[in-house]
Every structure is written in structure tokens, then in C-alpha cells.
Amino acid sequence: MTALADRLRGRIQENGPMRLSQYMGEAVSHYYAGRDPFGRRGDFITAPEISQMFGEIIGLWAAIVWQMLGSPQRLLLVELGPGRGTLMADLLRAAATLPGFRQAIEVHLVETSPALRQIQRDKLGAVTWLDNLDQLPDGPAIIIANEFIDALPIDQFIYRADGWHERLVAAGDEFHFVDGAKVEGAGFPAAELGGIFEVNDAGRAVAAALGRRFAKHPGAALLIDYGHALSACGDTLQALGNHQSVPALSSPGEVDLTAHVDFQALAEAARPAMASPVITQGNFLRRLGIEVRAGRLGAEEDCRRLINPRGMGNLFKVLALSSARLADLPGFSL
Ligand code: SAH
């Protein structure tokens, strides 16, 4: 039994079952605080770790958006949850082919993990780290997040004969779910008995912060994650250790804990920011020319992994948010 599991168990014994978002928030921040979980020897692998093309294509997207913003001399380029810093490194290398763009970029990383900040420093040198978006200075900004929202803590609700109940985390021999108090469930989708609906309040808060920002400052955000375009019921909480699926509430803080992203909820929370249609990662990367780039690099297999429906192409979705005067962002028009 780890110290975190002990602490969570102690708190449940004292105060009763706890909200899933509390459990997940502590588990995730403990998980990232002291380790590098990415890659073949870690717990999971993400798109930028599969191929340099991913960050390069996002760099191309950012360059076009910078021009749509009127090529400002100073551009805040922000990444939320940059992991190993690989996406940002590939993006900046691609950006150097357009010197005016590269010179305008001022990099800000929103990262809470001390271990990952160190890895990012080694890879990217002197950039600025922030604890959250509210610390970002004024000015035009392009904000990127890949597999960030899926790591933010969710709550779950279950539909019973008398209506919706919150699902809370209790501790016996193992951590397990119990029904909590009845809730109103306003805005939840129609459900069958036993149906589960997930609410990512932290993700919605990030979207709302982007909405507030784009009401005051020009810019755009690109949110890439696995999830669904429309709000829907489903238990998607998932734990991965060593590339294997393990029970969701086993080993808090020792395994990667994520949930699918509800992109409709994010777009709604970001109002009055403009929201693009939610498209698949496959379509986004293809429209921005990944197949041509893959041909040049001889990286067709990595490309297929990123865009094929059976790889990451369909499950992963892309949503852009922007200030009012940006229309038809690259990759989103048919
Ligand atoms: N974008 C990277 C890493 C994804 S993993 C990639 O695609 O490879 C999630 C990242 O979000 C990690 O860097 C983790 O430390 C960070 N993170 C998780 N919760 C966070 C929070 N609440 N605030 C800031 N960063 C967070």
C-alpha cells in the first residue's frame, strides 16, 4: 500500500466516500509529479512521441493562424501539459523555416509536475512556466493542448430508478464505487438504468478561461484528445500501467488515469469564444498535409498510426476555439 493510497483511505474512513474528482485529482498529480511515464518503457505513448510529424504539422497550423492574426511581432505560444516537451520542440524547429514567425514566438508552458518541468527545461531551454492559464500575460496567443484535458479530474453520475446519483469512491479491501446522494442532473443526456455520465469540471474551467481570454485578446486554441464530439453516456474512466489496462481504482497515483473528453461540453463552456466543428485527428492531419510529409521522411507507418481509423485517427478529435475575428481555421474547412 502506497502513502497516497493510505492517505486517501484514511480520509474516506474519517469523512465517508469521496468525490471521484478529488480522488482522481490527487492520483493524477501524484502520478506525474515524480516520473516520466511516456514511451515504450513507460505506461503509454502519445502522438508527439510517435512521430516528429505531429508537432511539425501543429507548427504549420500555428504559422497560418499567426498570419491570420496579422503576423504580430510578439506571439504568446502556450502549451498546456507539454509532457516531455517533444511537441513544442518539433513545432519550434518547423517554425524556424518562417523566420518572422519564429522570432515572434514567446513560449509559455502550463505544467504542474516538477519532474516534467525539468525534462522540458532540458529539451527547450529557457521558457516560462505557469501553473495555470490565468497567469498568462496579455497579447495575441496560440494555445495548444494534446492529451491534457483527458488527465483532468472528472466526476461520474449514475442513472437509477429514482434519478441521477453521484458515484463516490469508498474504501474496503479495495477502492470501489458507491452511490452517493441524488442530484438534479440538469443538462445530462437521456439515459437507461445504470447509465453513467461523466462531468469534467476542471476541463470546462479551462475552456471557460480560454473563452474569457479570447473575449479580450486575439488568438486561437487547438485542443486534441481522445473523446466524443457530442455529450453522451458511458463509463470511460481508464487506468493504464505498463501499456496494460488495469482496474480504474487500483493503485492510485501509480497508474495513468484518464477519461474520454466531452468536446461538446468544452465548446459550450468556452462561449463566447468561437468553436470550430469537432473533427477527427485523421482528417485534421491529412488536410494539413501529413501524408506528403510522411512520404518525404519515409515515415508512412507512423503516419498510418496517427491517421488510420484503427489507430488514433478516429478516436482522437480536434476542436479549435478562437476570438471572434478568426474564421475558417486551417484544417477545419472541408
Ligand atoms: N502533451 C503531452 C503530455 C500529455 S500527459 C503529450 O502529448 O505527450 C498530460 C500532461 O499534463 C503532463 O505533462 C502532466 O504533467 C500535465 N498535467 C496534468 N494535470 C495538470 C494540471 N492540472 N495542470 C497542469 N498540467 C497538468
Short mmCIF file of C-alpha atoms and ligand atoms in Angstrom, two decimals:
data_model
loop_
_atom_site.label_atom_id
_atom_site.label_comp_id
_atom_site.label_asym_id
_atom_site.label_seq_id
_atom_site.Cartn_x
_atom_site.Cartn_y
_atom_site.Cartn_z
CA MET A 1 0.00 0.00 0.00
CA THR A 2 1.50 3.35 -1.03
CA ALA A 3 1.46 6.53 1.05
CA LEU A 4 -1.12 8.15 -1.23
CA ALA A 5 -3.45 5.13 -1.06
CA ASP A 6 -3.09 5.19 2.73
CA ARG A 7 -3.89 8.87 2.87
CA LEU A 8 -6.98 8.54 0.64
CA ARG A 9 -8.17 5.55 2.65
CA GLY A 10 -7.72 7.44 5.91
CA ARG A 11 -9.71 10.38 4.62
CA ILE A 12 -12.55 8.11 3.45
CA GLN A 13 -12.63 6.39 6.85
CA GLU A 14 -12.86 9.76 8.54
CA ASN A 15 -15.26 11.64 6.25
CA GLY A 16 -17.04 8.93 4.25
CA PRO A 17 -16.86 8.23 0.50
CA MET A 18 -15.16 10.95 -1.56
CA ARG A 19 -15.91 12.59 -4.88
CA LEU A 20 -14.21 10.91 -7.84
CA SER A 21 -12.71 14.25 -8.94
CA GLN A 22 -10.95 14.55 -5.58
CA TYR A 23 -9.58 11.02 -5.81
CA MET A 24 -8.57 11.43 -9.45
CA GLY A 25 -7.05 14.90 -8.95
CA GLU A 26 -4.70 13.61 -6.26
CA ALA A 27 -3.93 10.38 -8.10
CA VAL A 28 -3.04 12.19 -11.35
CA SER A 29 -0.92 14.90 -9.76
CA HIS A 30 0.98 12.30 -7.72
CA TYR A 31 1.42 10.18 -10.84
CA TYR A 32 3.02 12.97 -12.91
CA ALA A 33 4.86 14.72 -10.07
CA GLY A 34 7.80 12.36 -9.91
CA ARG A 35 8.10 10.43 -13.14
CA ASP A 36 8.35 10.37 -16.92
CA PRO A 37 5.57 7.95 -17.92
CA PHE A 38 5.87 8.24 -21.70
CA GLY A 39 7.19 5.83 -24.30
CA ARG A 40 7.69 2.14 -24.81
CA ARG A 41 9.11 1.57 -21.35
CA GLY A 42 6.59 3.87 -19.66
CA ASP A 43 2.85 3.42 -19.27
CA PHE A 44 1.58 4.93 -22.53
CA ILE A 45 2.65 6.69 -25.72
CA THR A 46 1.23 9.91 -27.19
CA ALA A 47 1.13 11.27 -30.75
CA PRO A 48 4.17 13.59 -30.46
CA GLU A 49 6.18 10.65 -29.07
CA ILE A 50 5.16 8.52 -32.06
CA SER A 51 6.44 10.94 -34.69
CA GLN A 52 8.02 14.37 -35.15
CA MET A 53 5.42 14.98 -37.88
CA PHE A 54 2.74 15.63 -35.26
CA GLY A 55 4.46 18.70 -33.77
CA GLU A 56 5.59 19.87 -37.20
CA ILE A 57 2.04 19.86 -38.56
CA ILE A 58 0.81 21.76 -35.49
CA GLY A 59 3.64 24.24 -36.11
CA LEU A 60 2.34 24.72 -39.64
CA TRP A 61 -1.17 25.27 -38.25
CA ALA A 62 0.18 27.83 -35.77
CA ALA A 63 2.12 29.66 -38.51
CA ILE A 64 -1.03 30.08 -40.61
CA VAL A 65 -3.03 31.25 -37.59
CA TRP A 66 -0.24 33.74 -36.73
CA GLN A 67 -0.60 35.18 -40.24
CA MET A 68 -4.40 35.29 -39.86
CA LEU A 69 -3.81 37.29 -36.67
CA GLY A 70 -1.91 39.86 -38.76
CA SER A 71 1.61 38.48 -38.10
CA PRO A 72 2.01 40.23 -34.70
CA GLN A 73 5.61 40.90 -33.64
CA ARG A 74 5.05 39.17 -30.35
CA LEU A 75 3.04 35.96 -30.10
CA LEU A 76 2.46 34.01 -26.90
CA LEU A 77 2.77 30.35 -27.83
CA VAL A 78 1.31 28.33 -24.98
CA GLU A 79 1.19 24.60 -24.40
CA LEU A 80 -0.96 23.03 -21.69
CA GLY A 81 0.51 19.84 -20.21
CA PRO A 82 3.55 19.56 -22.52
CA GLY A 83 4.81 16.21 -21.18
CA ARG A 84 8.36 15.68 -22.41
CA GLY A 85 8.31 18.90 -24.47
CA THR A 86 8.54 16.90 -27.70
CA LEU A 87 5.60 18.53 -29.48
CA MET A 88 6.94 22.02 -28.67
CA ALA A 89 10.48 21.14 -29.82
CA ASP A 90 9.20 19.77 -33.15
CA LEU A 91 6.88 22.77 -33.57
CA LEU A 92 9.70 25.28 -32.96
CA ARG A 93 12.02 23.51 -35.40
CA ALA A 94 9.32 23.67 -38.09
CA ALA A 95 8.60 27.32 -37.21
CA ALA A 96 12.21 28.27 -37.91
CA THR A 97 11.54 27.88 -41.64
CA LEU A 98 9.45 31.07 -41.34
CA PRO A 99 11.88 33.41 -39.55
CA GLY A 100 9.38 36.21 -38.79
CA PHE A 101 7.11 33.68 -37.09
CA ARG A 102 9.90 32.03 -35.11
CA GLN A 103 11.16 35.40 -33.87
CA ALA A 104 7.69 36.46 -32.72
CA ILE A 105 7.23 33.37 -30.53
CA GLU A 106 7.45 33.60 -26.76
CA VAL A 107 6.93 30.14 -25.24
CA HIS A 108 4.82 29.61 -22.10
CA LEU A 109 4.20 26.15 -20.66
CA VAL A 110 1.39 25.34 -18.24
CA GLU A 111 2.80 22.41 -16.26
CA THR A 112 2.43 21.41 -12.63
CA SER A 113 4.78 18.40 -12.47
CA PRO A 114 8.29 19.29 -11.19
CA ALA A 115 9.79 16.18 -12.84
CA LEU A 116 8.31 17.04 -16.24
CA ARG A 117 9.28 20.74 -15.93
CA GLN A 118 12.87 19.58 -15.59
CA ILE A 119 12.65 17.39 -18.70
CA GLN A 120 11.05 20.30 -20.59
CA ARG A 121 13.86 22.63 -19.46
CA ASP A 122 16.48 20.17 -20.71
CA LYS A 123 14.79 19.97 -24.09
CA LEU A 124 13.62 23.56 -24.65
CA GLY A 125 15.96 25.72 -22.58
CA ALA A 126 14.72 28.94 -21.07
CA VAL A 127 10.96 29.20 -21.48
CA THR A 128 8.37 30.40 -18.98
CA TRP A 129 6.37 28.01 -16.80
CA LEU A 130 2.91 28.79 -15.47
CA ASP A 131 0.69 26.95 -13.01
CA ASN A 132 -2.46 27.90 -14.89
CA LEU A 133 -3.78 29.99 -17.79
CA ASP A 134 -4.72 32.97 -15.62
CA GLN A 135 -1.00 33.75 -15.23
CA LEU A 136 -0.56 34.28 -18.98
CA PRO A 137 0.39 37.88 -19.92
CA ASP A 138 -1.81 40.00 -22.23
CA GLY A 139 -1.46 39.81 -26.01
CA PRO A 140 -2.16 37.60 -29.02
CA ALA A 141 -1.84 33.92 -28.14
CA ILE A 142 -1.93 30.48 -29.72
CA ILE A 143 -2.65 27.76 -27.19
CA ILE A 144 -2.07 24.06 -27.81
CA ALA A 145 -3.15 21.10 -25.68
CA ASN A 146 -2.59 17.45 -26.62
CA GLU A 147 -3.87 14.76 -24.24
CA PHE A 148 -4.14 17.35 -21.47
CA ILE A 149 -7.88 17.52 -20.78
CA ASP A 150 -8.15 13.70 -20.54
CA ALA A 151 -5.90 13.80 -17.46
CA LEU A 152 -8.03 16.37 -15.62
CA PRO A 153 -10.26 15.01 -12.83
CA ILE A 154 -13.85 14.00 -13.67
CA ASP A 155 -16.94 13.16 -11.64
CA GLN A 156 -19.32 10.34 -12.52
CA PHE A 157 -23.09 10.11 -12.12
CA ILE A 158 -25.28 7.01 -12.45
CA TYR A 159 -28.91 6.82 -13.52
CA ARG A 160 -31.12 4.87 -11.08
CA ALA A 161 -34.89 4.27 -10.95
CA ASP A 162 -35.35 7.44 -8.86
CA GLY A 163 -32.99 9.60 -10.97
CA TRP A 164 -29.28 10.54 -11.10
CA HIS A 165 -26.88 9.83 -8.22
CA GLU A 166 -23.27 10.82 -7.91
CA ARG A 167 -20.79 7.89 -7.86
CA LEU A 168 -18.42 8.24 -4.93
CA VAL A 169 -15.22 6.39 -4.07
CA ALA A 170 -15.34 4.18 -0.96
CA ALA A 171 -12.59 2.04 0.56
CA GLY A 172 -12.94 -1.60 1.66
CA ASP A 173 -10.32 -4.18 0.76
CA GLU A 174 -10.06 -2.19 -2.47
CA PHE A 175 -11.26 1.25 -3.55
CA HIS A 176 -14.69 0.90 -5.13
CA PHE A 177 -17.71 2.95 -6.20
CA VAL A 178 -20.84 3.52 -4.13
CA ASP A 179 -23.93 5.57 -4.94
CA GLY A 180 -23.97 8.98 -3.31
CA ALA A 181 -26.76 11.50 -2.90
CA LYS A 182 -29.33 12.11 -5.59
CA VAL A 183 -28.52 15.04 -7.88
CA GLU A 184 -30.68 17.01 -10.23
CA GLY A 185 -28.75 16.10 -13.39
CA ALA A 186 -29.85 19.19 -15.29
CA GLY A 187 -28.38 19.10 -18.76
CA PHE A 188 -27.44 15.40 -18.58
CA PRO A 189 -28.38 13.30 -21.61
CA ALA A 190 -31.26 10.77 -21.55
CA ALA A 191 -30.02 7.51 -20.02
CA GLU A 192 -31.03 3.90 -19.43
CA LEU A 193 -30.99 2.44 -15.92
CA GLY A 194 -27.37 2.07 -14.82
CA GLY A 195 -26.18 4.59 -17.43
CA ILE A 196 -23.15 6.67 -16.42
CA PHE A 197 -22.49 10.30 -17.30
CA GLU A 198 -19.13 11.98 -16.74
CA VAL A 199 -18.55 15.65 -15.98
CA ASN A 200 -15.09 17.19 -16.30
CA ASP A 201 -15.44 20.44 -14.32
CA ALA A 202 -11.70 21.16 -14.50
CA GLY A 203 -11.75 20.78 -18.29
CA ARG A 204 -14.79 23.04 -18.53
CA ALA A 205 -12.95 25.60 -16.38
CA VAL A 206 -10.00 25.56 -18.81
CA ALA A 207 -12.41 26.08 -21.73
CA ALA A 208 -14.13 28.92 -19.83
CA ALA A 209 -10.73 30.55 -19.16
CA LEU A 210 -10.00 30.37 -22.92
CA GLY A 211 -13.40 31.91 -23.62
CA ARG A 212 -12.66 34.81 -21.25
CA ARG A 213 -9.24 35.32 -22.77
CA PHE A 214 -10.46 35.37 -26.39
CA ALA A 215 -13.12 37.91 -25.46
CA LYS A 216 -10.27 40.28 -24.54
CA HIS A 217 -7.25 39.19 -26.61
CA PRO A 218 -6.99 37.79 -30.13
CA GLY A 219 -5.91 34.21 -30.54
CA ALA A 220 -6.82 30.59 -31.04
CA ALA A 221 -6.58 27.33 -29.16
CA LEU A 222 -6.19 23.80 -30.51
CA LEU A 223 -7.46 21.03 -28.23
CA ILE A 224 -6.59 17.46 -29.25
CA ASP A 225 -7.68 14.48 -27.22
CA TYR A 226 -9.48 11.18 -27.29
CA GLY A 227 -13.18 11.51 -26.78
CA HIS A 228 -16.56 12.21 -28.34
CA ALA A 229 -17.88 15.15 -30.36
CA LEU A 230 -21.30 15.09 -28.67
CA SER A 231 -22.12 14.65 -24.98
CA ALA A 232 -23.08 11.03 -24.33
CA CYS A 233 -23.36 8.49 -21.54
CA GLY A 234 -20.59 5.97 -20.94
CA ASP A 235 -18.08 4.87 -18.32
CA THR A 236 -14.75 5.85 -19.89
CA LEU A 237 -12.55 6.15 -16.81
CA GLN A 238 -9.46 4.13 -17.66
CA ALA A 239 -6.23 3.22 -15.90
CA LEU A 240 -3.09 2.13 -17.74
CA GLY A 241 0.05 0.69 -16.22
CA ASN A 242 2.83 -0.54 -18.46
CA HIS A 243 0.60 -0.26 -21.59
CA GLN A 244 -1.93 -2.63 -19.93
CA SER A 245 -5.43 -1.73 -18.83
CA VAL A 246 -5.89 -2.20 -15.06
CA PRO A 247 -8.99 -1.64 -12.85
CA ALA A 248 -9.74 2.10 -12.73
CA LEU A 249 -9.47 2.49 -8.95
CA SER A 250 -6.45 0.23 -8.42
CA SER A 251 -3.11 1.73 -7.37
CA PRO A 252 -3.98 5.47 -7.13
CA GLY A 253 -1.03 7.60 -8.25
CA GLU A 254 0.88 4.62 -9.67
CA VAL A 255 -1.04 4.19 -12.95
CA ASP A 256 -2.17 6.62 -15.65
CA LEU A 257 -5.79 7.61 -15.05
CA THR A 258 -7.77 9.32 -17.85
CA ALA A 259 -11.29 9.71 -19.21
CA HIS A 260 -12.66 10.50 -22.67
CA VAL A 261 -13.18 14.18 -23.38
CA ASP A 262 -16.70 15.53 -23.99
CA PHE A 263 -15.94 18.10 -26.70
CA GLN A 264 -19.49 19.42 -26.84
CA ALA A 265 -19.25 20.37 -23.15
CA LEU A 266 -15.92 22.14 -23.80
CA ALA A 267 -17.27 24.14 -26.75
CA GLU A 268 -20.28 25.22 -24.66
CA ALA A 269 -18.12 26.19 -21.68
CA ALA A 270 -15.87 28.30 -23.92
CA ARG A 271 -18.63 30.69 -25.01
CA PRO A 272 -18.44 33.43 -26.19
CA ALA A 273 -15.33 32.09 -27.95
CA MET A 274 -15.97 30.75 -31.43
CA ALA A 275 -15.81 26.96 -31.63
CA SER A 276 -14.86 25.03 -34.76
CA PRO A 277 -16.64 21.85 -35.73
CA VAL A 278 -15.17 18.86 -33.84
CA ILE A 279 -13.22 16.83 -36.40
CA THR A 280 -11.15 13.66 -36.23
CA GLN A 281 -7.39 13.77 -35.77
CA GLY A 282 -7.12 11.78 -39.02
CA ASN A 283 -8.93 14.44 -41.04
CA PHE A 284 -7.08 17.30 -39.36
CA LEU A 285 -3.62 15.88 -40.03
CA ARG A 286 -4.49 14.77 -43.56
CA ARG A 287 -5.83 18.19 -44.54
CA LEU A 288 -2.63 19.81 -43.30
CA GLY A 289 -0.55 17.52 -45.48
CA ILE A 290 0.82 14.83 -43.18
CA GLU A 291 0.87 12.22 -45.96
CA VAL A 292 3.18 14.34 -48.11
CA ARG A 293 5.49 14.93 -45.14
CA ALA A 294 5.44 11.21 -44.30
CA GLY A 295 6.42 10.35 -47.87
CA ARG A 296 9.42 12.65 -47.62
CA LEU A 297 10.51 11.22 -44.27
CA GLY A 298 9.77 7.62 -45.23
CA ALA A 299 7.53 7.53 -42.16
CA GLU A 300 4.38 6.03 -43.69
CA GLU A 301 3.85 3.57 -40.88
CA ASP A 302 3.92 6.23 -38.13
CA CYS A 303 1.61 8.32 -40.29
CA ARG A 304 -0.89 5.48 -40.55
CA ARG A 305 -0.83 5.06 -36.78
CA LEU A 306 -1.72 8.74 -36.36
CA ILE A 307 -4.46 8.97 -39.01
CA ASN A 308 -5.96 5.49 -39.53
CA PRO A 309 -9.40 4.78 -38.06
CA ARG A 310 -7.97 1.69 -36.37
CA GLY A 311 -5.08 3.68 -34.87
CA MET A 312 -5.61 7.12 -33.39
CA GLY A 313 -7.31 8.63 -36.45
CA ASN A 314 -10.95 8.42 -35.37
CA LEU A 315 -10.94 8.14 -31.59
CA PHE A 316 -8.87 11.31 -31.27
CA LYS A 317 -10.70 14.54 -32.03
CA VAL A 318 -9.67 18.13 -32.61
CA LEU A 319 -11.51 21.26 -31.50
CA ALA A 320 -10.36 24.82 -32.13
CA LEU A 321 -11.54 27.81 -30.12
CA SER A 322 -10.85 31.34 -31.20
CA SER A 323 -11.51 35.02 -30.79
CA ALA A 324 -14.33 36.34 -32.92
CA ARG A 325 -12.39 37.68 -35.85
CA LEU A 326 -10.77 34.40 -36.83
CA ALA A 327 -12.84 32.31 -39.22
CA ASP A 328 -12.04 29.18 -41.22
CA LEU A 329 -9.06 28.00 -39.24
CA PRO A 330 -6.70 25.74 -41.19
CA GLY A 331 -7.70 22.08 -41.21
CA PHE A 332 -11.32 22.68 -40.24
CA SER A 333 -12.94 23.64 -43.53
CA LEU A 334 -13.91 20.84 -45.90
N1 SAH B 1 1.00 16.74 -24.16
C1 SAH B 1 1.94 15.68 -23.81
C2 SAH B 1 1.68 15.08 -22.43
C3 SAH B 1 0.31 14.57 -22.12
S1 SAH B 1 0.21 13.88 -20.49
C4 SAH B 1 1.97 14.63 -24.90
O1 SAH B 1 1.10 14.67 -25.76
O2 SAH B 1 2.85 13.78 -24.88
C5 SAH B 1 -0.53 15.15 -19.52
C6 SAH B 1 0.34 16.34 -19.21
O3 SAH B 1 -0.45 17.28 -18.46
C7 SAH B 1 1.57 16.09 -18.35
O4 SAH B 1 2.58 16.96 -18.77
C8 SAH B 1 1.07 16.43 -16.94
O5 SAH B 1 2.10 16.71 -16.02
C9 SAH B 1 0.22 17.63 -17.24
N2 SAH B 1 -0.83 17.94 -16.26
C10 SAH B 1 -1.75 17.08 -15.75
N3 SAH B 1 -2.61 17.73 -14.94
C11 SAH B 1 -2.25 19.03 -14.97
C12 SAH B 1 -2.75 20.23 -14.36
N4 SAH B 1 -3.83 20.19 -13.57
N5 SAH B 1 -2.13 21.40 -14.61
C13 SAH B 1 -1.07 21.45 -15.44
N6 SAH B 1 -0.54 20.36 -16.04
C14 SAH B 1 -1.11 19.17 -15.81
#
